[in-house]
mmCIF file of C-alpha atoms and ligand atoms in Angstrom:
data_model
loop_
_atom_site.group_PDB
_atom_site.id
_atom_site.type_symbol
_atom_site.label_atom_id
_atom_site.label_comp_id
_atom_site.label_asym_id
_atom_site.label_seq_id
_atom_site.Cartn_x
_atom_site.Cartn_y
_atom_site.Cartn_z
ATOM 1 C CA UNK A 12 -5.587 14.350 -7.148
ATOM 2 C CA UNK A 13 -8.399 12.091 -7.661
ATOM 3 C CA UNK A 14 -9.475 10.513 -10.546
ATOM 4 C CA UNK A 15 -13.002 10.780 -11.700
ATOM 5 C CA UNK A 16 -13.011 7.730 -13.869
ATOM 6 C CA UNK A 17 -11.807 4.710 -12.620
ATOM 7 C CA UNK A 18 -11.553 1.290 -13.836
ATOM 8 C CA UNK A 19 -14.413 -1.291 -12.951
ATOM 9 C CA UNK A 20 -13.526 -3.528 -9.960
ATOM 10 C CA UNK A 21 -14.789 -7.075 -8.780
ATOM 11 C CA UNK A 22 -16.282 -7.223 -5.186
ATOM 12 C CA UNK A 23 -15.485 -9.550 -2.696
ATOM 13 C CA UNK A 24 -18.403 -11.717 -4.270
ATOM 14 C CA UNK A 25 -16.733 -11.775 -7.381
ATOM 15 C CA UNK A 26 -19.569 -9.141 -9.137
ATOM 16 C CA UNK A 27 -17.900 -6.127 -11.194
ATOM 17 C CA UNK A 28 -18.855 -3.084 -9.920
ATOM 18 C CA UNK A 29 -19.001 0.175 -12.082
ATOM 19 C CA UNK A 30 -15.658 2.414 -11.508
ATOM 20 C CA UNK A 31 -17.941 5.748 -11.847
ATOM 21 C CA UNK A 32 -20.869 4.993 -9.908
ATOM 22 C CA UNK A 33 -19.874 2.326 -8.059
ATOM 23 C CA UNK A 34 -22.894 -0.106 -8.539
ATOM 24 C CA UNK A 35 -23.132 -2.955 -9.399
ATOM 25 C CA UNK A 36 -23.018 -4.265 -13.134
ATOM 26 C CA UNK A 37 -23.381 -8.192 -12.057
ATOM 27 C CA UNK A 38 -25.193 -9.757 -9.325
ATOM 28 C CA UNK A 39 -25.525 -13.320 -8.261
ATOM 29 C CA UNK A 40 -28.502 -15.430 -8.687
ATOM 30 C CA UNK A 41 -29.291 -18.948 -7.094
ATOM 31 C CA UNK A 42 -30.967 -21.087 -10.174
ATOM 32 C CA UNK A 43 -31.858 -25.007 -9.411
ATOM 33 C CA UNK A 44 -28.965 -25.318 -6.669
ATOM 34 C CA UNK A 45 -26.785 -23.186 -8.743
ATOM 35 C CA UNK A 46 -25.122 -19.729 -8.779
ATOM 36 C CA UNK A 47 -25.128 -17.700 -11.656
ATOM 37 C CA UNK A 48 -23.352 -14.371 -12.133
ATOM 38 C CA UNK A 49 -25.580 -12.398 -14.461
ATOM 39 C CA UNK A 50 -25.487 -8.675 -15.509
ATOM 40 C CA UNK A 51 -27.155 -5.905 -14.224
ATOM 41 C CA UNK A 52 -27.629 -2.521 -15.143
ATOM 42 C CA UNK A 53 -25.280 0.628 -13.232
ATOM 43 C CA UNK A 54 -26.489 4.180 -13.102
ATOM 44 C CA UNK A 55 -24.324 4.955 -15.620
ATOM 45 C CA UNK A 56 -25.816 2.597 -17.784
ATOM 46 C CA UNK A 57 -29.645 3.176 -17.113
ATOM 47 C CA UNK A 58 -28.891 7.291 -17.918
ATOM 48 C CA UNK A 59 -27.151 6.262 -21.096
ATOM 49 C CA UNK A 60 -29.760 3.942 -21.749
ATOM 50 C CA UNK A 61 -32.779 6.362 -20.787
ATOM 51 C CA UNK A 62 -30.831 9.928 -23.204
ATOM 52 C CA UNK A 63 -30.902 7.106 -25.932
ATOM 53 C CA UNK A 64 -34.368 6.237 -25.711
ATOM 54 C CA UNK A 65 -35.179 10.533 -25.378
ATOM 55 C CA UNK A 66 -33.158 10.818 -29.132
ATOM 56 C CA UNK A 67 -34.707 8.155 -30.613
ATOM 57 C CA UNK A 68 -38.137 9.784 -29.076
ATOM 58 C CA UNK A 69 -37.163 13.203 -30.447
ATOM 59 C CA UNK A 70 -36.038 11.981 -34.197
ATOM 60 C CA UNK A 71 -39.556 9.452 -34.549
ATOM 61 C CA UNK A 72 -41.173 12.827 -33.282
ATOM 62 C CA UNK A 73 -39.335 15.280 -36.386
ATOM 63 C CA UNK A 74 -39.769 12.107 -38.635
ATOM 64 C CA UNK A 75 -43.583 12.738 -38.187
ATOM 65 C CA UNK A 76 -43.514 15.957 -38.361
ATOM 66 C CA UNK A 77 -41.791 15.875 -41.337
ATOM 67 C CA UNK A 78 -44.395 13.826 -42.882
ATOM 68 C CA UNK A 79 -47.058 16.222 -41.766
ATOM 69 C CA UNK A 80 -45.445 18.614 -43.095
ATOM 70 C CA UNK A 81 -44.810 17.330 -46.752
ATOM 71 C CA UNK A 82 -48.517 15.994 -47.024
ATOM 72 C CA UNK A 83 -50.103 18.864 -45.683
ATOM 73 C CA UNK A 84 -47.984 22.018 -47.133
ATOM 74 C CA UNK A 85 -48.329 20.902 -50.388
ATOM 75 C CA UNK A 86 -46.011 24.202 -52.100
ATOM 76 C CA UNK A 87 -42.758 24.484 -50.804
ATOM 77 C CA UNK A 88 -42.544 27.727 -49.332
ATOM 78 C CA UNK A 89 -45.344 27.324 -47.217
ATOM 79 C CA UNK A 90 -42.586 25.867 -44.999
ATOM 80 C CA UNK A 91 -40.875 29.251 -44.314
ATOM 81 C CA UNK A 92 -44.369 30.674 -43.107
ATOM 82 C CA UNK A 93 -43.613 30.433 -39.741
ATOM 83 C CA UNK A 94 -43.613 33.255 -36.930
ATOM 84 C CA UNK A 95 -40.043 32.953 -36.113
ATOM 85 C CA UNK A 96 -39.781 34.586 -39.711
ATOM 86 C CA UNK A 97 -42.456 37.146 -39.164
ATOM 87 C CA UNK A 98 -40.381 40.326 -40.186
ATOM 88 C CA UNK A 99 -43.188 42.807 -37.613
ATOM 89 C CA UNK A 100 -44.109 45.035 -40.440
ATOM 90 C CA UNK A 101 -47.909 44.144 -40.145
ATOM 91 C CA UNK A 102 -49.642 43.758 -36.472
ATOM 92 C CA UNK A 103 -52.174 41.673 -38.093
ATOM 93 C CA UNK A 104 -49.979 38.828 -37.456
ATOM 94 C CA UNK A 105 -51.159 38.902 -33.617
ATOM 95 C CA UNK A 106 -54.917 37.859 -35.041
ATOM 96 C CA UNK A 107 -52.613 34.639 -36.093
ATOM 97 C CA UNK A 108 -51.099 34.164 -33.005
ATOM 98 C CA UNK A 109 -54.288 34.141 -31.025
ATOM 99 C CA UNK A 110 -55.501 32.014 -33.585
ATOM 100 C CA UNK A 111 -52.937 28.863 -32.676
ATOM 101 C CA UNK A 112 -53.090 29.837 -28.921
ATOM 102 C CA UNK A 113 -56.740 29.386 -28.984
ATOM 103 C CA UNK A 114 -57.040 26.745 -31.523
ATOM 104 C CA UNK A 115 -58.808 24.174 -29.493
ATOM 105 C CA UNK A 116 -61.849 26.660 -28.941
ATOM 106 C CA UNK A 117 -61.223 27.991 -32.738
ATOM 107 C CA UNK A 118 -61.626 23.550 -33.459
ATOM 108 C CA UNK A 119 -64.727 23.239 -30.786
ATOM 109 C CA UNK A 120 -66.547 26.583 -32.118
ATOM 110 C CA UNK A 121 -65.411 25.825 -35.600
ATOM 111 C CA UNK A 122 -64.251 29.186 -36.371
ATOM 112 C CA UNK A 123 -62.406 29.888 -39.619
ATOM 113 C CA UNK A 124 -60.787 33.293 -40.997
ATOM 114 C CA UNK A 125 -60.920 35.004 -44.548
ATOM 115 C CA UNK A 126 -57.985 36.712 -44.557
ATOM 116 C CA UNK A 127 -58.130 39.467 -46.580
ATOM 117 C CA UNK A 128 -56.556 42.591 -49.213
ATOM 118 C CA UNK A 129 -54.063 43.012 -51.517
ATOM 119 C CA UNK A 130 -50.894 41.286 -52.681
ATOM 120 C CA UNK A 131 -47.977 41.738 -50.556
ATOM 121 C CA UNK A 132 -49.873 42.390 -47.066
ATOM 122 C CA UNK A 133 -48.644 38.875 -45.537
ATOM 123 C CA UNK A 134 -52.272 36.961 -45.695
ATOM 124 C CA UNK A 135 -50.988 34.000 -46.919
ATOM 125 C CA UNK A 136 -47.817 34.367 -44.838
ATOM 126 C CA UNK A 137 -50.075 34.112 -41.601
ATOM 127 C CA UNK A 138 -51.950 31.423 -42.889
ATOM 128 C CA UNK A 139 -48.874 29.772 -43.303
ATOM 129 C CA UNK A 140 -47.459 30.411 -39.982
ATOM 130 C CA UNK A 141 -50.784 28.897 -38.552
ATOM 131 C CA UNK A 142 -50.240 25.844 -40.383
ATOM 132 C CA UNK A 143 -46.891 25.144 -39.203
ATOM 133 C CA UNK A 144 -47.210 26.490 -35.753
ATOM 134 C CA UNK A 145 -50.681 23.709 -35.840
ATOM 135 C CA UNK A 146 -48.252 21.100 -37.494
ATOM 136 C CA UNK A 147 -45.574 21.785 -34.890
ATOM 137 C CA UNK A 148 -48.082 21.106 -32.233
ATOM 138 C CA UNK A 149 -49.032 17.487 -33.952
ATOM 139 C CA UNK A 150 -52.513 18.812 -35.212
ATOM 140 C CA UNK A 151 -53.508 17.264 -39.315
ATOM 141 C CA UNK A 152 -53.464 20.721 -41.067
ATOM 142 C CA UNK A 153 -53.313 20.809 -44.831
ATOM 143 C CA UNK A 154 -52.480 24.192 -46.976
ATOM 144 C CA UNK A 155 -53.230 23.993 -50.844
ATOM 145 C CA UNK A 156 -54.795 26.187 -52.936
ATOM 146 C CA UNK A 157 -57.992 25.795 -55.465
ATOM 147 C CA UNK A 158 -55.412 25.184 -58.786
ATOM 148 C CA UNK A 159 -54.018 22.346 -57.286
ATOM 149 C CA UNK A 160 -57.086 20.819 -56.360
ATOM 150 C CA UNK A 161 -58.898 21.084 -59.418
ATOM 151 C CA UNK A 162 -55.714 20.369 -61.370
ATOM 152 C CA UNK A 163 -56.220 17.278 -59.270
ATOM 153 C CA UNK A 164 -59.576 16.500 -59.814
ATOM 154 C CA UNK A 165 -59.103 16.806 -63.669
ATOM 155 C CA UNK A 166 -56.005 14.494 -63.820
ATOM 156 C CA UNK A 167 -56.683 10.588 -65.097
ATOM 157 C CA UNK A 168 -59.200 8.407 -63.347
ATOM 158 C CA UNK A 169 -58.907 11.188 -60.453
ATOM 159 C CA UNK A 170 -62.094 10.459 -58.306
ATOM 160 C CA UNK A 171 -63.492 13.638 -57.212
ATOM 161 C CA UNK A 172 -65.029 12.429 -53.956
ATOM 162 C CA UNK A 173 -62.172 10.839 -52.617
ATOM 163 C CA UNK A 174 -60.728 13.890 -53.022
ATOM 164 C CA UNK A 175 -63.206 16.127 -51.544
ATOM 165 C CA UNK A 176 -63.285 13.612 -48.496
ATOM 166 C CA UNK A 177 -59.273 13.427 -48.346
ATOM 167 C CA UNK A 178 -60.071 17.433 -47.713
ATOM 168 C CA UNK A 179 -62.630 17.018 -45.017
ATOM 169 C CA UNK A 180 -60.267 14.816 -43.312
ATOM 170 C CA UNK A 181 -58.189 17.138 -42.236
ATOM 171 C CA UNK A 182 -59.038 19.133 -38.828
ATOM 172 C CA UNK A 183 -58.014 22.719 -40.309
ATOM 173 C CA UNK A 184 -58.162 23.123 -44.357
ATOM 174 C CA UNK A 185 -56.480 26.429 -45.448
ATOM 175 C CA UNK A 186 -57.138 27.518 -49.199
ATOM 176 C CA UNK A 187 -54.631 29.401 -50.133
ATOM 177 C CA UNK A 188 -55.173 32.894 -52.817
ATOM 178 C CA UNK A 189 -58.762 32.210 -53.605
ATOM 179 C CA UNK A 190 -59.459 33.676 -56.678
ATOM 180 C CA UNK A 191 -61.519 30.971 -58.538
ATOM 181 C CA UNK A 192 -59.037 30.889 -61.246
ATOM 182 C CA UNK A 193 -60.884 29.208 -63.558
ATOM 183 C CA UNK A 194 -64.904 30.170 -63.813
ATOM 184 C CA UNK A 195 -65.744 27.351 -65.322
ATOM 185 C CA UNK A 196 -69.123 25.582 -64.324
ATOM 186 C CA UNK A 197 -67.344 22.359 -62.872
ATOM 187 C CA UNK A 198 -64.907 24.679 -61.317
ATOM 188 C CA UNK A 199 -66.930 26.193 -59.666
ATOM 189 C CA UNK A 200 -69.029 23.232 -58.531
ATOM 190 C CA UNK A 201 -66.073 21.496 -57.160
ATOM 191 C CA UNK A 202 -65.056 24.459 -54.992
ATOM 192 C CA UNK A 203 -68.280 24.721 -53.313
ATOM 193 C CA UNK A 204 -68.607 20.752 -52.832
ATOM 194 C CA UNK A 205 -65.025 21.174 -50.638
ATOM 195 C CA UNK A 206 -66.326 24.269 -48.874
ATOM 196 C CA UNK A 207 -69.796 22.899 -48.268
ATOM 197 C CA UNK A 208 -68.340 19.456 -47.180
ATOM 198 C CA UNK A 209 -66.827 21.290 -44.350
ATOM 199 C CA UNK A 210 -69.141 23.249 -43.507
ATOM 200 C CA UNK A 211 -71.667 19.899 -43.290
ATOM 201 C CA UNK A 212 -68.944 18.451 -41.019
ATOM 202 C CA UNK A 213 -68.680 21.961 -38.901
ATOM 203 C CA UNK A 214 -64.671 22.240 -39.650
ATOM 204 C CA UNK A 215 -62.942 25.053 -39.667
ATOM 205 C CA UNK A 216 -61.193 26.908 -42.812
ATOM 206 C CA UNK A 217 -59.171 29.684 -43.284
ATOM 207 C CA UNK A 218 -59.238 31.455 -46.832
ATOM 208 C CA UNK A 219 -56.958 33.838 -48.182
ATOM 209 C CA UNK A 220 -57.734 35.836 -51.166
ATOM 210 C CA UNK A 221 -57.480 38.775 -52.738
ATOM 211 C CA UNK A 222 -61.146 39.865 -53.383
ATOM 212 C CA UNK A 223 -62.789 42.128 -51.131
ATOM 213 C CA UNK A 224 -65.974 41.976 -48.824
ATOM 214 C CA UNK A 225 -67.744 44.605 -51.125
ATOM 215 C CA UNK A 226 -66.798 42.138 -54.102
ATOM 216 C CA UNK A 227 -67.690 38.940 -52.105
ATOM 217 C CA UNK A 228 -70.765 40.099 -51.212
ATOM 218 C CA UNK A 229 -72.192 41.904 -54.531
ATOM 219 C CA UNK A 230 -75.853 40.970 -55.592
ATOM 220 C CA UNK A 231 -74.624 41.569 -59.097
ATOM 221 C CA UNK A 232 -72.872 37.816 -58.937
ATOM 222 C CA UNK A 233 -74.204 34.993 -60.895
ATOM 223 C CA UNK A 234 -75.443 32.146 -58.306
ATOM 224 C CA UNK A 235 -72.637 30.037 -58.754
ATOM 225 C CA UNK A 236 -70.165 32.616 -56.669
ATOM 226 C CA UNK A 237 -72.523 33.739 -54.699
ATOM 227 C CA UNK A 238 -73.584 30.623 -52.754
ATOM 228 C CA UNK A 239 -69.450 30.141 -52.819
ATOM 229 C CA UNK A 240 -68.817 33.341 -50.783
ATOM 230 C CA UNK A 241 -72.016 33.229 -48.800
ATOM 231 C CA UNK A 242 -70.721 30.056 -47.429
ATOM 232 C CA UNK A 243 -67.486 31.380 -46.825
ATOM 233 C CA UNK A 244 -69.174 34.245 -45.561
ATOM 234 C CA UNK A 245 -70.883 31.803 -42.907
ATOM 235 C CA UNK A 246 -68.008 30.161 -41.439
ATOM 236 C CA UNK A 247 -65.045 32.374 -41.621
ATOM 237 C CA UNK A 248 -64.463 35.948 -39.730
ATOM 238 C CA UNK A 249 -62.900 38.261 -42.294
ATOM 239 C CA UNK A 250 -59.666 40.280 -41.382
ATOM 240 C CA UNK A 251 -58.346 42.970 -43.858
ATOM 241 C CA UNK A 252 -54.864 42.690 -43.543
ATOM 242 C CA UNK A 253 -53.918 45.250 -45.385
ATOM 243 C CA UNK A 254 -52.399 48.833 -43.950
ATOM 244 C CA UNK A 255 -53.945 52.209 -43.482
ATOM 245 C CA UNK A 256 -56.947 52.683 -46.305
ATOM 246 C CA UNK A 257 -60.725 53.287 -46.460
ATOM 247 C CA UNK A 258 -61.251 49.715 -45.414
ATOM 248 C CA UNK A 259 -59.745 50.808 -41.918
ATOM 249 C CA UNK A 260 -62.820 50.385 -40.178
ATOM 250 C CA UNK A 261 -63.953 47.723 -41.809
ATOM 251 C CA UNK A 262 -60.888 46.034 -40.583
ATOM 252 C CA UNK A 263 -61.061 47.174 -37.097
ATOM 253 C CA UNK A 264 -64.892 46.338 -36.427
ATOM 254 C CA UNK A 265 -64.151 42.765 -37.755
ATOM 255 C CA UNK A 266 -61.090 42.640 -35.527
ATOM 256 C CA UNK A 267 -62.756 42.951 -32.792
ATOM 257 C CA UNK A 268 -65.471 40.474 -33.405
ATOM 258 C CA UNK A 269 -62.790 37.965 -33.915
ATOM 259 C CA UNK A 270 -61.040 39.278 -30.177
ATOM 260 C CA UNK A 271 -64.705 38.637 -29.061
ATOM 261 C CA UNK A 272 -65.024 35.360 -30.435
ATOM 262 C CA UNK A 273 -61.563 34.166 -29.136
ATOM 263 C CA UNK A 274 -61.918 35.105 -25.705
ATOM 264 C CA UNK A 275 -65.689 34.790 -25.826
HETATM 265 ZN ZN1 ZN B 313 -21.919 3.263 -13.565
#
């Protein structure tokens, strides 16, 4: 029976040859007048050689992911918002999808969403699962909410522009639950100057929030919230993701307009 693996073995030139693949791991060279044996890669050897340069390829590549990932998801479990995790209950989730499939259109056309309805419906899970599918694919994406950034804004010596432009930075911004938690007058300043700066830059965003489009688009707001949501309004299709309710057709009209504008 043969053996596969052999032993290395010198040529009649005196270069060792490589017992699996047979070529050569020395060769002669002629320097000033004088022979030199020097080494020389096998097959063996160039594979090995080539699978270690892959790994180290594939780790740099989940090392910046990684990073990504921890500057742009900026709560933890935004990092089990992925589709792998989706659970089906709620087709809505396809509006997602098409969303990352598309998302160099979505980027050229700047096209946001305002994903809408009630608590437990899976908004924010599909804006999370856009964010990490986006991060997966390399793309800056960054996934906070308004409490965070204001809590920001108010720390020590924060500077409110740098912050704002850290946000415009980013190729997708998705606000997370906005509720405007705080109605105070420099609250809501702040969260029109990061809505307006993108929509000055023509970036996308995706919002997620409870309110409704009846309550977003009331004359009976003060100005403050109403230039907010107009804005919002402006750049971002809404989808009611919640189930079966009078809002159906709402929903359904709007979906629709957002099939049009992906594939349009
Ligand atoms: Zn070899």
């Amino acid at each position: 029976m043969e053996n596969k693996v052999t032993a290395d073995y010198l040529d009649e030139e005196g270069c060792l040859h490589c017992g699996t693949c047979g070529k050569r791991k020395q060769m002669k060279v002629s320097l000033i007048g004088f022979e030199h044996v020097v080494s020389c890669l096998c097959e063996c050897e160039v594979k090995a050689r080539q699978e270690l340069d892959e790994k180290m390829q594939r780790e740099e590549e989940q090392r910046q992911l990684y990073q990504r990932k921890s500057v742009g998801l900026r709560e933890r479990r935004f990092w089990e918002w992925k589709f792998e995790n989706d659970n089906r209950s709620n087709q809505k989730i396809l509006i997602a999808r098409q969303y990352v499939e598309n998302w160099t259109d979505m980027k050229r056309k700047n096209v946001g969403l305002l994903l809408m309805g009630p608590v437990g419906t899976g908004k924010s899970f599909f804006a999370g699962c856009i964010a990490n599918a986006l991060l997966e694919q390399g793309e800056r994406v960054m996934m906070t909410n308004f409490s965070r950034i204001l809590n920001e804004m108010t720390s020590y010596q924060a500077d409110k522009n740098q912050i704002i432009q850290n946000l415009v930075d980013y190729p997708l911004l998705i606000i997370d639950d906005l509720g405007i938690e705080r109605n105070s007058e420099f609250a809501l300043e702040q969260v029109y100057n990061v809505i307006d700066s993108r929509y000055c830059k023509m970036l996308p965003l995706i919002i997620t929030t409870n309110l409704g489009l009846n309550e977003m688009k009331s004359t009976d707001l003060d100005t403050a919230h109403q230039r907010i949501y107009s804005r919002i309004l402006e750049m971002c299709v809404p989808i009611y993701c919640g189930g079966e309710d009078k809002r159906k057709e709402e929903g359904t009209e709007k979906l629709v307009q957002v099939q049009n504008l992906i594939t349009g």
